[in-house]
Coordinates of C-alpha atoms in Angstrom, one line a residue:
N241 CA -18.9 -17.4 -12.7
I242 CA -17.9 -20.9 -13.7
K243 CA -19.1 -20.8 -17.3
K244 CA -17.4 -17.5 -17.9
A245 CA -14.2 -18.8 -16.4
A246 CA -14.3 -21.9 -18.5
K247 CA -14.9 -19.9 -21.7
T248 CA -12.0 -17.6 -20.8
I249 CA -9.6 -20.5 -20.2
V250 CA -10.5 -22.3 -23.4
R251 CA -10.4 -19.1 -25.4
N252 CA -6.7 -18.7 -24.4
N253 CA -6.1 -22.0 -26.2
P254 CA -4.1 -23.8 -23.5
D255 CA -2.3 -27.0 -24.1
A256 CA -3.4 -28.3 -20.7
V257 CA -5.2 -26.9 -17.7
G258 CA -4.0 -27.2 -14.1
L259 CA -6.4 -26.5 -11.3
S260 CA -6.0 -26.4 -7.5
A261 CA -8.5 -26.5 -4.6
M262 CA -8.9 -26.7 -0.9
T263 CA -11.8 -28.6 0.6
D264 CA -14.2 -25.7 0.9
N265 CA -14.0 -24.9 -2.9
R266 CA -13.5 -28.4 -4.3
F267 CA -17.0 -28.4 -5.9
N268 CA -16.1 -25.2 -7.8
L269 CA -13.1 -27.0 -9.2
I270 CA -15.1 -30.0 -10.2
E271 CA -17.8 -27.9 -11.8
L272 CA -15.1 -25.9 -13.7
S273 CA -13.4 -29.1 -14.9
R274 CA -16.8 -30.3 -16.2
E275 CA -17.5 -27.0 -18.0
I276 CA -14.0 -27.0 -19.6
K277 CA -14.5 -30.5 -20.9
R278 CA -18.0 -29.7 -22.2
I279 CA -16.5 -27.0 -24.4
S280 CA -13.2 -28.8 -25.1
P281 CA -13.7 -32.6 -24.6
Q282 CA -10.0 -33.4 -25.4
M283 CA -8.5 -30.9 -22.9
F284 CA -6.0 -32.5 -20.5
I285 CA -6.9 -31.4 -16.9
F286 CA -4.7 -32.2 -13.9
V287 CA -5.6 -31.0 -10.4
G288 CA -3.8 -30.6 -7.1
G289 CA -4.0 -28.9 -3.7
P290 CA -4.7 -30.1 -0.2
H291 CA -8.1 -31.6 -0.8
F292 CA -7.3 -33.7 -3.8
T293 CA -4.0 -34.8 -2.3
A294 CA -6.0 -36.4 0.5
T295 CA -8.7 -37.8 -1.8
A296 CA -6.7 -38.6 -5.0
E297 CA -8.0 -42.1 -5.7
D298 CA -11.6 -41.1 -4.9
A299 CA -11.3 -38.1 -7.1
V300 CA -10.1 -39.9 -10.3
N301 CA -12.6 -42.7 -9.7
N302 CA -15.6 -40.4 -9.3
V303 CA -14.8 -37.3 -11.4
P304 CA -14.2 -38.3 -15.0
T305 CA -13.3 -34.8 -16.0
I306 CA -10.2 -35.0 -13.8
D307 CA -7.4 -36.8 -15.8
V308 CA -4.7 -36.8 -13.2
V309 CA -4.3 -35.7 -9.5
V310 CA -0.9 -34.4 -8.5
I311 CA -0.2 -35.3 -4.9
G312 CA 1.5 -32.9 -2.4
E313 CA 4.0 -30.3 -3.6
G314 CA 3.6 -30.2 -7.3
E315 CA 6.5 -28.2 -8.9
Y316 CA 8.5 -31.2 -10.1
S317 CA 5.7 -33.7 -10.6
S318 CA 3.7 -31.3 -12.7
V319 CA 6.6 -30.7 -15.0
E320 CA 7.3 -34.4 -15.3
L321 CA 3.6 -35.1 -16.0
L322 CA 3.4 -32.5 -18.7
N323 CA 6.6 -33.7 -20.4
C324 CA 5.1 -37.2 -20.5
Y325 CA 1.8 -36.0 -21.7
F326 CA 3.2 -33.9 -24.6
S327 CA 5.6 -36.7 -25.6
G328 CA 3.0 -39.4 -25.4
K329 CA 4.9 -41.4 -22.8
S330 CA 3.4 -43.4 -20.0
F331 CA 2.5 -41.6 -16.7
H332 CA 3.7 -44.6 -14.7
Q333 CA 7.2 -43.1 -14.4
V334 CA 5.9 -39.8 -12.9
K335 CA 6.1 -39.7 -9.1
N336 CA 3.4 -38.3 -6.9
I337 CA 0.4 -38.7 -9.2
C338 CA -2.8 -40.6 -9.3
F339 CA -4.7 -41.5 -12.5
K340 CA -6.9 -44.0 -14.3
D341 CA -4.9 -46.3 -16.6
K342 CA -6.8 -46.5 -19.8
Q343 CA -4.5 -49.3 -21.0
A344 CA -5.6 -51.4 -18.0
N345 CA -9.4 -51.0 -18.2
G346 CA -9.4 -47.9 -16.1
K347 CA -7.4 -49.3 -13.1
I348 CA -6.5 -46.6 -10.6
V349 CA -2.8 -46.1 -10.4
K350 CA -1.1 -44.2 -7.5
T351 CA 2.6 -43.8 -8.3
Q352 CA 5.6 -43.7 -6.0
I353 CA 5.6 -40.9 -3.5
Q354 CA 8.8 -38.9 -3.4
P355 CA 9.9 -36.6 -0.6
A356 CA 9.0 -32.9 -0.7
V357 CA 11.5 -30.4 -2.0
K358 CA 14.1 -30.1 0.7
N359 CA 15.9 -27.0 -0.6
L360 CA 13.3 -24.3 -1.3
D361 CA 15.9 -22.0 -2.7
L362 CA 16.1 -24.3 -5.8
L363 CA 12.6 -23.2 -6.8
P364 CA 12.4 -20.1 -9.0
M365 CA 10.5 -17.0 -8.1
P366 CA 6.9 -17.1 -9.4
A367 CA 6.4 -15.7 -12.9
Y368 CA 4.7 -12.5 -11.6
H369 CA 4.8 -10.9 -15.1
L370 CA 2.1 -13.5 -16.1
L371 CA -0.3 -12.4 -13.4
E372 CA -2.8 -9.6 -13.2
L373 CA -1.4 -8.3 -9.9
N374 CA -3.7 -5.3 -9.8
K375 CA -6.6 -7.7 -9.2
Y376 CA -5.2 -9.1 -6.0
S377 CA -7.4 -8.5 -2.9
P378 CA -6.6 -5.8 -0.3
L379 CA -5.6 -7.0 3.2
G380 CA -7.3 -4.4 5.3
F381 CA -10.6 -6.1 6.1
C382 CA -10.5 -5.2 9.8
L383 CA -7.0 -3.9 10.5
S384 CA -6.5 -0.6 12.4
N385 CA -2.9 -0.4 11.4
L386 CA -3.7 0.5 7.7
N387 CA -4.9 3.9 6.7
P388 CA -8.0 4.2 4.4
Q389 CA -5.8 4.3 1.3
E390 CA -3.8 1.2 2.3
K391 CA -7.0 -0.7 3.0
R392 CA -7.8 -0.4 -0.7
M393 CA -4.4 -1.5 -2.0
P394 CA -3.9 -5.0 -3.3
A395 CA -1.7 -7.2 -1.1
A396 CA 1.1 -9.4 -2.5
S397 CA 1.1 -13.0 -1.2
V398 CA 4.5 -14.4 -0.4
I399 CA 5.7 -17.6 1.3
S400 CA 9.0 -18.1 3.2
S401 CA 8.6 -21.7 4.5
R402 CA 6.7 -24.9 4.0
G403 CA 5.8 -27.8 6.3
C404 CA 5.1 -28.0 10.0
P405 CA 6.6 -29.9 12.9
N406 CA 3.3 -30.0 14.8
S407 CA 0.6 -32.7 14.7
C408 CA -2.7 -31.1 15.1
I409 CA -5.3 -33.7 14.2
F410 CA -7.5 -31.4 12.1
C411 CA -4.9 -30.0 9.8
A412 CA -4.1 -30.8 6.2
N413 CA -0.4 -30.6 7.0
N414 CA -0.9 -33.7 9.2
S415 CA -2.7 -35.8 6.5
D416 CA -1.4 -38.4 4.1
G417 CA 0.6 -36.8 1.3
M418 CA 0.8 -33.4 3.0
K419 CA 2.9 -34.2 6.1
T420 CA 6.4 -32.7 5.5
E421 CA 9.2 -31.4 7.6
F422 CA 9.5 -27.7 8.2
R423 CA 11.8 -26.0 5.7
T424 CA 12.6 -22.3 5.1
R425 CA 13.9 -20.3 2.2
S426 CA 17.1 -18.3 2.7
P427 CA 16.0 -15.0 4.4
G428 CA 17.9 -13.0 1.8
L429 CA 16.2 -14.7 -1.2
F430 CA 12.8 -14.4 0.5
V431 CA 13.3 -10.6 1.1
D432 CA 14.7 -10.3 -2.5
E433 CA 11.2 -11.4 -3.7
I434 CA 9.5 -8.9 -1.4
Q435 CA 11.9 -6.1 -2.6
Y436 CA 11.2 -7.1 -6.3
L437 CA 7.4 -6.8 -5.8
H438 CA 7.8 -3.6 -3.9
E439 CA 10.1 -1.9 -6.4
K440 CA 8.8 -3.3 -9.7
Y441 CA 5.1 -3.5 -9.0
G442 CA 4.7 -0.9 -6.3
F443 CA 3.4 -3.3 -3.6
R444 CA 3.4 -1.8 -0.1
I445 CA 1.2 -4.4 1.7
F446 CA 2.3 -8.1 2.0
N447 CA 0.5 -11.2 3.2
F448 CA 3.0 -13.8 4.5
W449 CA 1.2 -17.0 3.7
D450 CA 3.4 -19.4 5.7
D451 CA 1.3 -21.8 7.8
T452 CA 3.3 -20.7 10.8
F453 CA 5.8 -17.9 10.1
T454 CA 7.1 -17.9 13.7
I455 CA 8.2 -21.6 14.1
S456 CA 12.0 -20.7 13.9
K457 CA 12.9 -17.7 16.1
E458 CA 16.3 -17.4 14.3
F459 CA 14.7 -17.3 10.9
V460 CA 12.1 -14.7 11.9
L461 CA 14.9 -12.4 13.3
M462 CA 16.9 -12.8 10.1
V463 CA 14.0 -12.0 7.9
C464 CA 13.2 -8.9 10.0
E465 CA 16.9 -7.9 9.9
E466 CA 16.9 -8.1 6.1
I467 CA 13.8 -6.0 5.8
L468 CA 15.2 -3.3 8.1
K469 CA 18.7 -3.4 6.6
R470 CA 17.2 -2.7 3.1
N471 CA 14.9 0.1 4.5
L472 CA 11.8 -1.4 2.9
R473 CA 8.9 0.7 3.9
I474 CA 6.3 -2.1 3.8
K475 CA 3.5 -3.4 6.0
W476 CA 2.8 -7.1 6.4
Y477 CA 0.6 -9.7 8.0
A478 CA 1.6 -13.1 9.2
R479 CA 0.3 -16.2 10.9
G480 CA 2.0 -17.2 14.2
R481 CA 1.7 -19.8 17.0
V482 CA 1.3 -18.8 20.6
N483 CA 4.0 -21.2 21.8
T484 CA 6.6 -19.9 19.4
V485 CA 6.5 -16.1 20.1
N486 CA 7.6 -13.8 22.9
R487 CA 7.7 -10.0 23.4
E488 CA 11.1 -9.8 21.8
I489 CA 10.1 -11.6 18.6
L490 CA 6.8 -9.7 18.3
Q491 CA 8.6 -6.3 18.8
C492 CA 11.2 -7.2 16.1
M493 CA 8.4 -8.2 13.7
K494 CA 6.5 -4.9 14.5
D495 CA 9.7 -2.9 13.9
A496 CA 10.1 -4.6 10.5
G497 CA 6.6 -3.7 9.4
C498 CA 4.4 -6.5 10.7
I499 CA 1.1 -4.8 11.5
A500 CA -1.0 -7.9 12.3
I501 CA -0.7 -11.5 13.4
L502 CA -3.1 -14.4 13.4
F503 CA -3.0 -17.0 16.2
G504 CA -4.9 -20.3 15.8
A505 CA -6.3 -20.7 19.3
E506 CA -9.0 -23.2 18.2
S507 CA -10.5 -23.5 21.7
G508 CA -10.6 -22.0 25.2
S509 CA -10.8 -25.4 26.7
E510 CA -7.6 -27.2 27.9
K511 CA -9.3 -30.5 27.3
I512 CA -10.2 -29.8 23.7
L513 CA -6.7 -28.3 23.0
H514 CA -5.2 -31.6 24.3
T515 CA -7.6 -33.7 22.2
L516 CA -6.7 -31.7 19.1
K517 CA -3.0 -32.3 19.9
K518 CA -2.5 -28.5 19.5
N519 CA 0.3 -28.5 22.1
I520 CA -0.6 -25.1 23.5
T521 CA -2.3 -23.9 26.6
V522 CA -5.0 -21.3 27.3
E523 CA -2.5 -19.3 29.3
Q524 CA -0.1 -19.2 26.3
I525 CA -3.0 -17.9 24.1
K526 CA -3.8 -15.1 26.6
K527 CA -0.2 -14.1 27.0
S528 CA 0.7 -14.1 23.3
V529 CA -2.4 -12.1 22.4
Q530 CA -1.6 -9.6 25.1
D531 CA 2.0 -9.3 24.0
A532 CA 1.1 -8.8 20.4
A533 CA -1.4 -6.1 21.3
D534 CA 1.1 -4.4 23.6
V535 CA 3.7 -4.0 20.8
G536 CA 1.0 -2.4 18.7
M537 CA -0.1 -5.2 16.4
D538 CA -3.7 -6.0 15.3
V539 CA -4.4 -9.5 16.6
I540 CA -6.7 -12.0 14.9
V541 CA -7.5 -15.1 16.8
A542 CA -9.0 -18.2 15.0
F543 CA -11.4 -20.5 16.8
M544 CA -13.2 -23.7 15.8
I545 CA -16.9 -23.5 16.5
S546 CA -19.2 -26.5 16.2
S547 CA -22.2 -26.0 13.9

């Protein structure tokens, strides 16, 4: 409920509000920003996420309740932006943002774009103690590898990598402001986070939110080795790519607790796959799905269907 959410946010008396959206829920963000401003007109609202990264200038021009758009990965830019806001300094020095310059008759300013974070290990672990983790959604919507109790358990979301080396024409990762090179965290640090959530908060089910967890065979094997070495009795779900897996990789993932994998097939037509620049074949889709099923994983296959 947008009105209830806005009231809850304002009641917590924030100094500023940061909101994020993808394309399918962008109107919820816009409506929420309007409701927050209605209750608290002076509230500073900055937004980010894939949709507003791709439409930054349009957003600040047409949605007056959005003060600033943060473009791309926002950890450093958001901190710089807030430091300038609280100290009353100009936003022009902050990289990776877009805003209306009130000192220049509302001229739209898009600042210099700086490269994405190269070393993901420099980023701290999320402040999990600030989140109501018991409200996170279960994973077991259609998975046979979870028992009835596990299907009701909240799943912890974790990310081990960012970026993608592929060039699928439909993907946000291939759009302006979002296209970045593939980078991974150190396998040990990534599994440290999993172990922390498992031991401190009791999570047994994990959702690996990497766009494609299986891009680097070496990295996948090291993550699985870390999980097995620490004897973490967890179950997890990941997203893969049919031209980056084989029976060995899938078996290793299954041994380390991977119960399900999603493959983006998109189409059963070689012509359409070529047009999409998906760089996979129908035969690869069939083989990878069969291999994953053979090692005992639940397999989810995503397709694009015209409406």
